[in-house]
Amino acid sequence: MLRFAPSPTGDMHVGNLRVAIFNYIVAKQRGEKFLIRIEDTDKERNIEGKDKEILDILNLCGINYDKVVYQSNNFHIHQNLAKKLLEENKAFVCFCDEEELNFQREKAKIEKRPYRYSGKCESLSKKEVEKLMREKKEFVVRIKKPTADIKFIDEIKGKMQFTPFEVDSFVILRADYTPTYNFACSVDDMLYDISLVIRGEDHLSNTPKQIHIRNLLGYDKEIKYAHLPIILNEEGKKLSKRERHSSVKYLLKEGYLPQAIVNYLILLGNSFKREIFTLDEAIEFFDLSKISKSPAKFDIEKLKFINKAHMKKIENIAEFLGYHKSYNELLEIFRDESNTLKEIKEKFERIFEECEDEEFKNEREILKQEILNNELEEEYNEFKNRISKNTGLKGKKLFMPLRELLINQKHGAEIKDLYKAMRGYLKDIIKKR
Ligand code: GLU
């Protein structure tokens, strides 16, 4: 089974969606199941409704899953396994308070070495532990660091090796008995028989910790790992959550089609023979082992290009956007000159608004009367010749106000095409100008 394990702590980042897509594709390629595991272990950081939002986005993107589980439902299992590790002397209770830990952190800083747990509570005797517990002193549970290096082969990065010092004696159960991310994640990957974990490179240093946990729990089935290179912004820095277009929700709101976002994210860090494809098609040719080892740059211009290609495939754009079918021809014109659905909608909705341009106000008024007082039976050339002759307007003074009457914009599509598309309802539109 493969899995996608989002934390419901914020908007879904494009990097997260990319992870979800890759896991989904590999699950399909291998004929394995795909699990969504909501990692809600950190109560303080959970945001209500974000789990639902993530599932909605996955559905919208066509990423089907077999099962959704909430990590918090497994707390009792995590707690039992932490207890087992304590009983087997593979973990220990730690009473060090924040003050003590901060002191150690400061000390490490001054000595210019990375902070690691001092090991203080590991040597407490059973008696001392019982005494402190009777005094109701708060404690956490720490796993003992490994005695040998932890090694694994990453499917993308190759051979990895971490020392016991790097792994450290880290916390697995917090003072409120909730499991930490590493513990819950490692245990659940074991419980759900995960075969391969594809996730972001930012988790690379967690992997030896998670392997170490399962080693001590006696789980000997190998879980493979593939850590994806990070996504960079245009300046070559890590694409941060604060950048608006890193949020999938924002991109959808801006009028990017889910299938275009999916297409773009699959393309990112890959090179295929073709650039425009569907998720189903990608299952045929995607190859996890061929992903670029270097960071991928998020390029919004490229996303626009891909979005445009997918917008072109929409059969009835009026129906798709929820407008009356009589507007389809005009909407097709707007689609040809737009990169996003939002741009098409803005262009379309503008035609029902008043025109505020002062420059051609008089010309617009003259043309308006001319158009309203005659039947619109002729083709464009005849129409143009007639209104030019009757109003005496020509060149820029004819075309700019005329385009403004039609679509409330000075520049844009050919008037000839607009006239053809709008003839049936043109009078209703210009009445309001
Ligand atoms: N909840 C973690 C995250 O959202 C999951 C990491 C993992 O895939 O193990 O980053």
PDB file of N, CA and C and ligand atoms in Angstrom, residues 3-7 16 19 37 39 181 185 189 197-200 202-203 210, ligand 1:
ATOM      1  N   ARG A   3       0.783   5.646   0.443  1.00  0.00           N
ATOM      2  CA  ARG A   3      -0.028   6.547   1.245  1.00  0.00           C
ATOM      3  C   ARG A   3       0.364   8.006   0.997  1.00  0.00           C
ATOM      4  N   PHE A   4      -0.596   8.878   1.269  1.00  0.00           N
ATOM      5  CA  PHE A   4      -0.343  10.319   1.300  1.00  0.00           C
ATOM      6  C   PHE A   4      -0.762  10.746   2.692  1.00  0.00           C
ATOM      7  N   ALA A   5       0.128  11.471   3.381  1.00  0.00           N
ATOM      8  CA  ALA A   5      -0.102  11.725   4.804  1.00  0.00           C
ATOM      9  C   ALA A   5      -0.084  13.214   5.150  1.00  0.00           C
ATOM     10  N   PRO A   6      -1.108  13.937   4.719  1.00  0.00           N
ATOM     11  CA  PRO A   6      -1.091  15.385   4.961  1.00  0.00           C
ATOM     12  C   PRO A   6      -1.428  15.747   6.411  1.00  0.00           C
ATOM     13  N   SER A   7      -0.851  16.848   6.864  1.00  0.00           N
ATOM     14  CA  SER A   7      -1.220  17.396   8.174  1.00  0.00           C
ATOM     15  C   SER A   7      -2.275  18.473   7.930  1.00  0.00           C
ATOM     16  N   ASN A  16       2.890  19.461  -1.653  1.00  0.00           N
ATOM     17  CA  ASN A  16       2.112  18.355  -1.070  1.00  0.00           C
ATOM     18  C   ASN A  16       1.282  17.654  -2.137  1.00  0.00           C
ATOM     19  N   VAL A  19       3.378  15.402  -4.124  1.00  0.00           N
ATOM     20  CA  VAL A  19       3.647  14.160  -3.387  1.00  0.00           C
ATOM     21  C   VAL A  19       2.444  13.215  -3.503  1.00  0.00           C
ATOM     22  N   ARG A  37      -3.832   9.337   4.915  1.00  0.00           N
ATOM     23  CA  ARG A  37      -3.739   9.339   6.365  1.00  0.00           C
ATOM     24  C   ARG A  37      -3.615  10.783   6.854  1.00  0.00           C
ATOM     25  N   GLU A  39      -2.680  13.341   9.261  1.00  0.00           N
ATOM     26  CA  GLU A  39      -1.766  13.335  10.411  1.00  0.00           C
ATOM     27  C   GLU A  39      -2.111  14.477  11.365  1.00  0.00           C
ATOM     28  N   TYR A 181       5.192  13.328  15.772  1.00  0.00           N
ATOM     29  CA  TYR A 181       5.046  13.009  14.351  1.00  0.00           C
ATOM     30  C   TYR A 181       5.843  11.757  13.972  1.00  0.00           C
ATOM     31  N   CYS A 185       3.956   8.384  12.730  1.00  0.00           N
ATOM     32  CA  CYS A 185       4.164   8.129  11.303  1.00  0.00           C
ATOM     33  C   CYS A 185       4.821   6.769  11.085  1.00  0.00           C
ATOM     34  N   ASP A 189       2.961   3.606   9.341  1.00  0.00           N
ATOM     35  CA  ASP A 189       3.475   3.038   8.082  1.00  0.00           C
ATOM     36  C   ASP A 189       3.617   1.522   8.222  1.00  0.00           C
ATOM     37  N   VAL A 197       7.397   4.936   0.612  1.00  0.00           N
ATOM     38  CA  VAL A 197       7.002   6.278   1.042  1.00  0.00           C
ATOM     39  C   VAL A 197       7.636   7.282   0.089  1.00  0.00           C
ATOM     40  N   ILE A 198       6.785   8.006  -0.632  1.00  0.00           N
ATOM     41  CA  ILE A 198       7.310   9.092  -1.469  1.00  0.00           C
ATOM     42  C   ILE A 198       6.926  10.375  -0.744  1.00  0.00           C
ATOM     43  N   ARG A 199       7.903  11.183  -0.432  1.00  0.00           N
ATOM     44  CA  ARG A 199       7.593  12.441   0.264  1.00  0.00           C
ATOM     45  C   ARG A 199       8.687  13.460  -0.006  1.00  0.00           C
ATOM     46  N   GLY A 200       8.499  14.658   0.514  1.00  0.00           N
ATOM     47  CA  GLY A 200       9.428  15.754   0.253  1.00  0.00           C
ATOM     48  C   GLY A 200      10.761  15.551   0.959  1.00  0.00           C
ATOM     49  N   ASP A 202      12.379  17.512   2.643  1.00  0.00           N
ATOM     50  CA  ASP A 202      12.447  18.085   3.996  1.00  0.00           C
ATOM     51  C   ASP A 202      12.275  17.018   5.074  1.00  0.00           C
ATOM     52  N   HIS A 203      11.803  15.851   4.686  1.00  0.00           N
ATOM     53  CA  HIS A 203      11.621  14.769   5.667  1.00  0.00           C
ATOM     54  C   HIS A 203      12.802  13.802   5.717  1.00  0.00           C
ATOM     55  N   GLN A 210      12.535   7.156  11.844  1.00  0.00           N
ATOM     56  CA  GLN A 210      11.368   6.283  11.656  1.00  0.00           C
ATOM     57  C   GLN A 210      11.795   4.831  11.437  1.00  0.00           C
TER      58      GLN A 210
HETATM   59  N1  GLU B   1       2.380  14.944   7.808  1.00  0.00           N
HETATM   60  C1  GLU B   1       3.635  14.995   7.145  1.00  0.00           C
HETATM   61  C2  GLU B   1       3.630  16.212   6.245  1.00  0.00           C
HETATM   62  O1  GLU B   1       2.570  16.692   5.891  1.00  0.00           O
HETATM   63  C3  GLU B   1       3.816  13.728   6.372  1.00  0.00           C
HETATM   64  C4  GLU B   1       5.174  13.371   6.042  1.00  0.00           C
HETATM   65  C5  GLU B   1       5.229  11.967   5.517  1.00  0.00           C
HETATM   66  O2  GLU B   1       4.805  11.743   4.394  1.00  0.00           O
HETATM   67  O3  GLU B   1       5.679  11.111   6.247  1.00  0.00           O
HETATM   68  O4  GLU B   1       4.649  16.729   5.901  1.00  0.00           O
END
